[in-house]
mmCIF file with all atom_site columns, C-alpha atoms in Angstrom:
data_model
loop_
_atom_site.group_PDB
_atom_site.id
_atom_site.type_symbol
_atom_site.label_atom_id
_atom_site.label_alt_id
_atom_site.label_comp_id
_atom_site.label_asym_id
_atom_site.label_entity_id
_atom_site.label_seq_id
_atom_site.pdbx_PDB_ins_code
_atom_site.Cartn_x
_atom_site.Cartn_y
_atom_site.Cartn_z
_atom_site.occupancy
_atom_site.B_iso_or_equiv
_atom_site.pdbx_formal_charge
_atom_site.auth_seq_id
_atom_site.auth_comp_id
_atom_site.auth_asym_id
_atom_site.auth_atom_id
_atom_site.pdbx_PDB_model_num
ATOM 1   C CA . LYS A 1 1   ? -0.001  -0.050  -0.038 1.00 56.00 ? 17  LYS A CA 1
ATOM 2   C CA . ASN A 1 2   ? 1.360   3.454   -0.847 1.00 62.00 ? 18  ASN A CA 1
ATOM 3   C CA . GLY A 1 3   ? 0.575   6.454   1.176  1.00 70.00 ? 19  GLY A CA 1
ATOM 4   C CA . PRO A 1 4   ? 0.948   7.329   4.980  1.00 76.00 ? 20  PRO A CA 1
ATOM 5   C CA . SER A 1 5   ? 0.049   3.688   6.163  1.00 77.00 ? 21  SER A CA 1
ATOM 6   C CA . SER A 1 6   ? 2.311   1.720   3.753  1.00 81.00 ? 22  SER A CA 1
ATOM 7   C CA . VAL A 1 7   ? 2.153   -1.290  5.945  1.00 84.00 ? 23  VAL A CA 1
ATOM 8   C CA . VAL A 1 8   ? -0.970  -2.334  7.741  1.00 85.00 ? 24  VAL A CA 1
ATOM 9   C CA . VAL A 1 9   ? -1.663  -5.410  9.952  1.00 88.00 ? 25  VAL A CA 1
ATOM 10  C CA . THR A 1 10  ? -5.506  -6.202  10.492 1.00 89.00 ? 26  THR A CA 1
ATOM 11  C CA . SER A 1 11  ? -6.952  -8.775  12.749 1.00 89.00 ? 27  SER A CA 1
ATOM 12  C CA . SER A 1 12  ? -10.652 -8.918  12.515 1.00 89.00 ? 28  SER A CA 1
ATOM 13  C CA . ALA A 1 13  ? -11.389 -12.313 14.499 1.00 89.00 ? 29  ALA A CA 1
ATOM 14  C CA . GLY A 1 14  ? -8.826  -11.975 17.545 1.00 87.00 ? 30  GLY A CA 1
ATOM 15  C CA . GLY A 1 15  ? -5.543  -10.304 18.809 1.00 89.00 ? 31  GLY A CA 1
ATOM 16  C CA . VAL A 1 16  ? -2.084  -9.735  17.302 1.00 90.00 ? 32  VAL A CA 1
ATOM 17  C CA . ASP A 1 17  ? 1.085   -10.902 19.173 1.00 90.00 ? 33  ASP A CA 1
ATOM 18  C CA . ILE A 1 18  ? 4.437   -9.800  18.403 1.00 89.00 ? 34  ILE A CA 1
ATOM 19  C CA . THR A 1 19  ? 6.837   -12.405 20.082 1.00 88.00 ? 35  THR A CA 1
ATOM 20  C CA . ALA A 1 20  ? 10.729  -12.980 20.329 1.00 88.00 ? 36  ALA A CA 1
ATOM 21  C CA . THR A 1 21  ? 11.037  -16.291 22.293 1.00 89.00 ? 37  THR A CA 1
ATOM 22  C CA . ASN A 1 22  ? 14.336  -17.076 23.447 1.00 88.00 ? 38  ASN A CA 1
ATOM 23  C CA . ALA A 1 23  ? 16.164  -13.853 22.655 1.00 88.00 ? 39  ALA A CA 1
ATOM 24  C CA . ASN A 1 24  ? 19.363  -12.712 24.327 1.00 89.00 ? 40  ASN A CA 1
ATOM 25  C CA . ALA A 1 25  ? 19.931  -9.445  25.948 1.00 87.00 ? 41  ALA A CA 1
ATOM 26  C CA . GLY A 1 26  ? 20.445  -6.972  23.257 1.00 87.00 ? 42  GLY A CA 1
ATOM 27  C CA . GLU A 1 27  ? 18.294  -8.576  20.836 1.00 89.00 ? 43  GLU A CA 1
ATOM 28  C CA . ASP A 1 28  ? 15.041  -6.511  21.241 1.00 89.00 ? 44  ASP A CA 1
ATOM 29  C CA . ILE A 1 29  ? 11.947  -5.663  19.422 1.00 89.00 ? 45  ILE A CA 1
ATOM 30  C CA . ASN A 1 30  ? 12.355  -2.338  18.136 1.00 90.00 ? 46  ASN A CA 1
ATOM 31  C CA . ILE A 1 31  ? 9.396   0.105   16.968 1.00 91.00 ? 47  ILE A CA 1
ATOM 32  C CA . THR A 1 32  ? 11.068  3.386   15.360 1.00 91.00 ? 48  THR A CA 1
ATOM 33  C CA . ALA A 1 33  ? 9.294   6.078   13.671 1.00 89.00 ? 49  ALA A CA 1
ATOM 34  C CA . ALA A 1 34  ? 11.825  8.678   11.901 1.00 89.00 ? 50  ALA A CA 1
ATOM 35  C CA . GLY A 1 35  ? 10.402  11.921  11.584 1.00 89.00 ? 51  GLY A CA 1
ATOM 36  C CA . SER A 1 36  ? 6.770   10.903  12.725 1.00 90.00 ? 52  SER A CA 1
ATOM 37  C CA . SER A 1 37  ? 4.943   9.687   15.894 1.00 92.00 ? 53  SER A CA 1
ATOM 38  C CA . ILE A 1 38  ? 4.139   6.299   17.483 1.00 92.00 ? 54  ILE A CA 1
ATOM 39  C CA . ASN A 1 39  ? 0.621   6.119   18.625 1.00 92.00 ? 55  ASN A CA 1
ATOM 40  C CA . ILE A 1 40  ? -0.756  3.544   21.005 1.00 93.00 ? 56  ILE A CA 1
ATOM 41  C CA . ASN A 1 41  ? -4.329  3.396   21.367 1.00 93.00 ? 57  ASN A CA 1
ATOM 42  C CA . ALA A 1 42  ? -6.713  1.058   23.397 1.00 93.00 ? 58  ALA A CA 1
ATOM 43  C CA . SER A 1 43  ? -10.845 0.842   23.569 1.00 93.00 ? 59  SER A CA 1
ATOM 44  C CA . GLU A 1 44  ? -11.243 -1.638  26.221 1.00 93.00 ? 60  GLU A CA 1
ATOM 45  C CA . ALA A 1 45  ? -13.006 -0.510  29.061 1.00 95.00 ? 61  ALA A CA 1
ATOM 46  C CA . ASP A 1 46  ? -10.502 -1.988  31.400 1.00 94.00 ? 62  ASP A CA 1
ATOM 47  C CA . GLY A 1 47  ? -8.394  -0.589  34.219 1.00 91.00 ? 63  GLY A CA 1
ATOM 48  C CA . ASP A 1 48  ? -5.123  -2.068  32.464 1.00 92.00 ? 64  ASP A CA 1
ATOM 49  C CA . ALA A 1 49  ? -6.324  -1.450  28.713 1.00 94.00 ? 65  ALA A CA 1
ATOM 50  C CA . ILE A 1 50  ? -2.621  -0.655  27.932 1.00 93.00 ? 66  ILE A CA 1
ATOM 51  C CA . THR A 1 51  ? 0.033   -2.684  30.049 1.00 94.00 ? 67  THR A CA 1
ATOM 52  C CA . ILE A 1 52  ? 3.616   -1.918  30.010 1.00 94.00 ? 68  ILE A CA 1
ATOM 53  C CA . ASN A 1 53  ? 5.451   -4.563  32.083 1.00 93.00 ? 69  ASN A CA 1
ATOM 54  C CA . ALA A 1 54  ? 9.321   -4.983  32.582 1.00 93.00 ? 70  ALA A CA 1
ATOM 55  C CA . SER A 1 55  ? 8.624   -8.400  34.428 1.00 91.00 ? 71  SER A CA 1
ATOM 56  C CA . ASN A 1 56  ? 12.182  -9.319  35.237 1.00 91.00 ? 72  ASN A CA 1
ATOM 57  C CA . ALA A 1 57  ? 12.906  -8.290  38.833 1.00 93.00 ? 73  ALA A CA 1
ATOM 58  C CA . ALA A 1 58  ? 15.611  -6.572  37.687 1.00 94.00 ? 74  ALA A CA 1
ATOM 59  C CA . GLY A 1 59  ? 13.753  -5.047  34.851 1.00 92.00 ? 75  GLY A CA 1
ATOM 60  C CA . GLY A 1 60  ? 12.829  -1.036  34.706 1.00 94.00 ? 76  GLY A CA 1
ATOM 61  C CA . ILE A 1 61  ? 11.277  1.225   32.314 1.00 95.00 ? 77  ILE A CA 1
ATOM 62  C CA . ASN A 1 62  ? 12.925  4.404   31.032 1.00 95.00 ? 78  ASN A CA 1
ATOM 63  C CA . ILE A 1 63  ? 11.013  7.412   29.584 1.00 95.00 ? 79  ILE A CA 1
ATOM 64  C CA . ASP A 1 64  ? 12.880  10.164  28.159 1.00 94.00 ? 80  ASP A CA 1
ATOM 65  C CA . ALA A 1 65  ? 11.460  13.206  26.415 1.00 94.00 ? 81  ALA A CA 1
ATOM 66  C CA . GLY A 1 66  ? 12.815  16.434  24.861 1.00 94.00 ? 82  GLY A CA 1
ATOM 67  C CA . THR A 1 67  ? 11.765  19.909  25.723 1.00 93.00 ? 83  THR A CA 1
ATOM 68  C CA . GLY A 1 68  ? 8.285   18.944  24.694 1.00 94.00 ? 84  GLY A CA 1
ATOM 69  C CA . GLY A 1 69  ? 7.880   17.213  28.196 1.00 94.00 ? 85  GLY A CA 1
ATOM 70  C CA . VAL A 1 70  ? 5.684   14.582  29.606 1.00 94.00 ? 86  VAL A CA 1
ATOM 71  C CA . THR A 1 71  ? 2.162   14.762  30.090 1.00 95.00 ? 87  THR A CA 1
ATOM 72  C CA . VAL A 1 72  ? 0.094   12.407  31.994 1.00 94.00 ? 88  VAL A CA 1
ATOM 73  C CA . ASP A 1 73  ? -3.893  13.108  32.301 1.00 94.00 ? 89  ASP A CA 1
ATOM 74  C CA . THR A 1 74  ? -6.592  11.020  33.780 1.00 93.00 ? 90  THR A CA 1
ATOM 75  C CA . THR A 1 75  ? -10.007 11.519  34.872 1.00 93.00 ? 91  THR A CA 1
ATOM 76  C CA . GLY A 1 76  ? -9.493  8.793   37.390 1.00 92.00 ? 92  GLY A CA 1
ATOM 77  C CA . LEU A 1 77  ? -6.905  8.158   40.055 1.00 92.00 ? 93  LEU A CA 1
ATOM 78  C CA . ILE A 1 78  ? -3.160  7.956   39.555 1.00 93.00 ? 94  ILE A CA 1
ATOM 79  C CA . SER A 1 79  ? -0.818  5.950   41.741 1.00 93.00 ? 95  SER A CA 1
ATOM 80  C CA . LEU A 1 80  ? 2.949   6.339   41.828 1.00 93.00 ? 96  LEU A CA 1
ATOM 81  C CA . ASP A 1 81  ? 4.505   3.628   44.409 1.00 94.00 ? 97  ASP A CA 1
ATOM 82  C CA . ALA A 1 82  ? 8.033   2.803   44.809 1.00 93.00 ? 98  ALA A CA 1
ATOM 83  C CA . ALA A 1 83  ? 9.827   0.291   47.389 1.00 93.00 ? 99  ALA A CA 1
ATOM 84  C CA . ALA A 1 84  ? 13.174  2.042   47.046 1.00 94.00 ? 100 ALA A CA 1
ATOM 85  C CA . ALA A 1 85  ? 14.274  5.750   48.123 1.00 93.00 ? 101 ALA A CA 1
ATOM 86  C CA . SER A 1 86  ? 12.896  8.069   45.290 1.00 94.00 ? 102 SER A CA 1
ATOM 87  C CA . ASN A 1 87  ? 12.685  11.440  43.913 1.00 94.00 ? 103 ASN A CA 1
ATOM 88  C CA . LEU A 1 88  ? 10.660  14.192  42.003 1.00 92.00 ? 104 LEU A CA 1
ATOM 89  C CA . THR A 1 89  ? 13.157  16.859  41.031 1.00 92.00 ? 105 THR A CA 1
ATOM 90  C CA . VAL A 1 90  ? 13.100  19.922  38.921 1.00 91.00 ? 106 VAL A CA 1
ATOM 91  C CA . THR A 1 91  ? 16.526  21.158  37.831 1.00 91.00 ? 107 THR A CA 1
ATOM 92  C CA . THR A 1 92  ? 16.711  24.793  37.505 1.00 89.00 ? 108 THR A CA 1
ATOM 93  C CA . GLY A 1 93  ? 20.194  25.234  36.163 1.00 86.00 ? 109 GLY A CA 1
ATOM 94  C CA . ALA A 1 94  ? 19.792  28.669  38.167 1.00 86.00 ? 110 ALA A CA 1
ATOM 95  C CA . ALA A 1 95  ? 16.991  29.992  35.835 1.00 85.00 ? 111 ALA A CA 1
ATOM 96  C CA . ASP A 1 96  ? 14.151  31.398  37.137 1.00 86.00 ? 112 ASP A CA 1
ATOM 97  C CA . ASP A 1 97  ? 10.466  30.448  36.825 1.00 85.00 ? 113 ASP A CA 1
ATOM 98  C CA . LYS A 1 98  ? 11.107  26.570  37.070 1.00 89.00 ? 114 LYS A CA 1
ATOM 99  C CA . ASP A 1 99  ? 8.823   25.795  40.066 1.00 89.00 ? 115 ASP A CA 1
ATOM 100 C CA . LEU A 1 100 ? 7.364   22.405  41.404 1.00 90.00 ? 116 LEU A CA 1
ATOM 101 C CA . THR A 1 101 ? 3.870   22.893  42.258 1.00 91.00 ? 117 THR A CA 1
ATOM 102 C CA . ILE A 1 102 ? 1.968   19.913  44.106 1.00 92.00 ? 118 ILE A CA 1
ATOM 103 C CA . ALA A 1 103 ? -1.719  21.140  44.085 1.00 92.00 ? 119 ALA A CA 1
ATOM 104 C CA . VAL A 1 104 ? -5.407  20.066  45.104 1.00 92.00 ? 120 VAL A CA 1
ATOM 105 C CA . THR A 1 105 ? -7.347  22.459  43.026 1.00 92.00 ? 121 THR A CA 1
ATOM 106 C CA . GLY A 1 106 ? -11.386 22.511  42.471 1.00 90.00 ? 122 GLY A CA 1
ATOM 107 C CA . GLY A 1 107 ? -12.666 23.444  45.886 1.00 87.00 ? 123 GLY A CA 1
ATOM 108 C CA . GLY A 1 108 ? -14.759 21.067  48.064 1.00 91.00 ? 124 GLY A CA 1
ATOM 109 C CA . ASP A 1 109 ? -13.714 19.151  51.048 1.00 93.00 ? 125 ASP A CA 1
ATOM 110 C CA . SER A 1 110 ? -10.450 17.991  49.640 1.00 92.00 ? 126 SER A CA 1
ATOM 111 C CA . SER A 1 111 ? -7.005  17.889  51.364 1.00 92.00 ? 127 SER A CA 1
ATOM 112 C CA . LEU A 1 112 ? -3.211  17.917  50.380 1.00 90.00 ? 128 LEU A CA 1
ATOM 113 C CA . LEU A 1 113 ? -1.674  15.061  52.828 1.00 91.00 ? 129 LEU A CA 1
ATOM 114 C CA . ILE A 1 114 ? 1.745   14.938  53.317 1.00 92.00 ? 130 ILE A CA 1
ATOM 115 C CA . SER A 1 115 ? 2.658   12.298  55.844 1.00 92.00 ? 131 SER A CA 1
ATOM 116 C CA . SER A 1 116 ? 5.653   9.990   56.862 1.00 92.00 ? 132 SER A CA 1
ATOM 117 C CA . ASP A 1 117 ? 6.115   6.860   59.024 1.00 93.00 ? 133 ASP A CA 1
ATOM 118 C CA . GLY A 1 118 ? 9.727   7.717   59.413 1.00 92.00 ? 134 GLY A CA 1
ATOM 119 C CA . THR A 1 119 ? 11.098  7.438   63.068 1.00 95.00 ? 135 THR A CA 1
ATOM 120 C CA . GLY A 1 120 ? 14.257  9.568   62.570 1.00 93.00 ? 136 GLY A CA 1
ATOM 121 C CA . ILE A 1 121 ? 14.622  13.314  63.355 1.00 92.00 ? 137 ILE A CA 1
ATOM 122 C CA . ASP A 1 122 ? 14.178  14.314  59.904 1.00 91.00 ? 138 ASP A CA 1
ATOM 123 C CA . ALA A 1 123 ? 10.862  12.339  59.194 1.00 92.00 ? 139 ALA A CA 1
ATOM 124 C CA . ILE A 1 124 ? 9.473   15.279  57.039 1.00 89.00 ? 140 ILE A CA 1
ATOM 125 C CA . ASP A 1 125 ? 12.363  17.808  56.306 1.00 90.00 ? 141 ASP A CA 1
ATOM 126 C CA . ILE A 1 126 ? 11.178  21.240  54.520 1.00 89.00 ? 142 ILE A CA 1
ATOM 127 C CA . ASN A 1 127 ? 14.348  22.751  53.814 1.00 89.00 ? 143 ASN A CA 1
ATOM 128 C CA . PRO A 1 128 ? 15.007  25.977  51.888 1.00 88.00 ? 144 PRO A CA 1
ATOM 129 C CA . THR A 1 129 ? 18.741  25.997  50.992 1.00 88.00 ? 145 THR A CA 1
ATOM 130 C CA . GLN A 1 130 ? 18.857  29.293  49.262 1.00 87.00 ? 146 GLN A CA 1
ATOM 131 C CA . GLY A 1 131 ? 15.939  31.542  49.806 1.00 88.00 ? 147 GLY A CA 1
ATOM 132 C CA . SER A 1 132 ? 12.957  32.132  52.368 1.00 88.00 ? 148 SER A CA 1
ATOM 133 C CA . MET A 1 133 ? 10.088  30.141  53.361 1.00 87.00 ? 149 MET A CA 1
ATOM 134 C CA . LEU A 1 134 ? 6.485   30.863  53.231 1.00 86.00 ? 150 LEU A CA 1
ATOM 135 C CA . ILE A 1 135 ? 3.794   28.999  54.876 1.00 87.00 ? 151 ILE A CA 1
ATOM 136 C CA . ALA A 1 136 ? 0.193   29.872  54.455 1.00 85.00 ? 152 ALA A CA 1
ATOM 137 C CA . LYS A 1 137 ? 0.686   33.027  52.749 1.00 84.00 ? 153 LYS A CA 1
ATOM 138 C CA . SER A 1 138 ? -2.716  32.792  51.269 1.00 86.00 ? 154 SER A CA 1
ATOM 139 C CA . LEU A 1 139 ? -4.437  31.815  54.447 1.00 85.00 ? 155 LEU A CA 1
ATOM 140 C CA . THR A 1 140 ? -7.977  33.154  54.427 1.00 87.00 ? 156 THR A CA 1
ATOM 141 C CA . ASP A 1 141 ? -9.221  35.586  57.051 1.00 86.00 ? 157 ASP A CA 1
ATOM 142 C CA . GLY A 1 142 ? -10.981 33.538  59.849 1.00 83.00 ? 158 GLY A CA 1
ATOM 143 C CA . LYS A 1 143 ? -9.388  30.386  58.685 1.00 85.00 ? 159 LYS A CA 1
ATOM 144 C CA . THR A 1 144 ? -6.675  28.473  61.259 1.00 85.00 ? 160 THR A CA 1
ATOM 145 C CA . LEU A 1 145 ? -3.109  27.721  60.823 1.00 84.00 ? 161 LEU A CA 1
ATOM 146 C CA . LYS A 1 146 ? -2.070  25.271  63.708 1.00 84.00 ? 162 LYS A CA 1
ATOM 147 C CA . LEU A 1 147 ? 1.124   23.661  64.601 1.00 83.00 ? 163 LEU A CA 1
ATOM 148 C CA . GLY A 1 148 ? 1.398   20.629  66.991 1.00 82.00 ? 164 GLY A CA 1
ATOM 149 C CA . ASN A 1 149 ? -0.178  17.833  68.184 1.00 79.00 ? 165 ASN A CA 1
ATOM 150 C CA . SER A 1 150 ? -3.941  18.587  68.622 1.00 73.00 ? 166 SER A CA 1
ATOM 151 C CA . ASN A 1 151 ? -4.009  16.653  71.943 1.00 79.00 ? 167 ASN A CA 1
ATOM 152 C CA . SER A 1 152 ? -1.428  18.638  73.408 1.00 78.00 ? 168 SER A CA 1
ATOM 153 C CA . THR A 1 153 ? -0.012  22.435  73.166 1.00 71.00 ? 169 THR A CA 1
ATOM 154 C CA . ILE A 1 154 ? -0.204  23.989  69.905 1.00 79.00 ? 170 ILE A CA 1
ATOM 155 C CA . MET A 1 155 ? 0.421   27.009  68.370 1.00 81.00 ? 171 MET A CA 1
ATOM 156 C CA . GLU A 1 156 ? -2.382  28.356  66.335 1.00 80.00 ? 172 GLU A CA 1
ATOM 157 C CA . PHE A 1 157 ? -2.700  31.470  63.792 1.00 80.00 ? 173 PHE A CA 1
ATOM 158 C CA . LYS A 1 158 ? -5.664  32.772  62.573 1.00 80.00 ? 174 LYS A CA 1
ATOM 159 C CA . PRO A 1 159 ? -5.495  35.785  60.366 1.00 81.00 ? 175 PRO A CA 1
ATOM 160 C CA . ASN A 1 160 ? -8.500  38.386  60.410 1.00 79.00 ? 176 ASN A CA 1
ATOM 161 C CA . SER A 1 161 ? -9.089  41.665  58.484 1.00 79.00 ? 177 SER A CA 1
ATOM 162 C CA . ASN A 1 162 ? -9.407  43.416  62.060 1.00 77.00 ? 178 ASN A CA 1
ATOM 163 C CA . ALA A 1 163 ? -5.887  42.951  63.811 1.00 72.00 ? 179 ALA A CA 1
ATOM 164 C CA . ALA A 1 164 ? -7.547  42.735  67.058 1.00 73.00 ? 180 ALA A CA 1
ATOM 165 C CA . ASP A 1 165 ? -9.350  39.794  66.184 1.00 71.00 ? 181 ASP A CA 1
ATOM 166 C CA . GLU A 1 166 ? -6.147  37.723  65.303 1.00 66.00 ? 182 GLU A CA 1
ATOM 167 C CA . ASN A 1 167 ? -4.517  35.307  67.158 1.00 64.00 ? 183 ASN A CA 1
#
């Protein structure tokens, strides 16, 4: 076939498998699109409609992208779990306006929860190494910022447009 789809594989009565059995390391299955895109689309209504699985215990998955970045959107949940020390890092190269935002948006009785089962003195460590730190800079009048165990002594801050009503 000539044109944008010069090779088409169609199965109207079942699935399509591409298998490399008894292959050695480096004898990979490669899908390359030089100058074009690779699209994977599944229409099954299933939580694992698309599965990427590195099944060897030492296997991994590596995703690299250029300046276009990586976008992940879902109308359902997202879960990232790891059994080893991990990070989420923005490398700024000393440039401005390269922020990392973790947010819950849209209102309602939603929360941003950060917790740790760590037992060390740094179980949660918030540490600006160069600049200042702002906590609750947009705290609405009449709302409360509390620090400490609610069953013992706490520090409580409650802004109010009337300074006499603040605590």
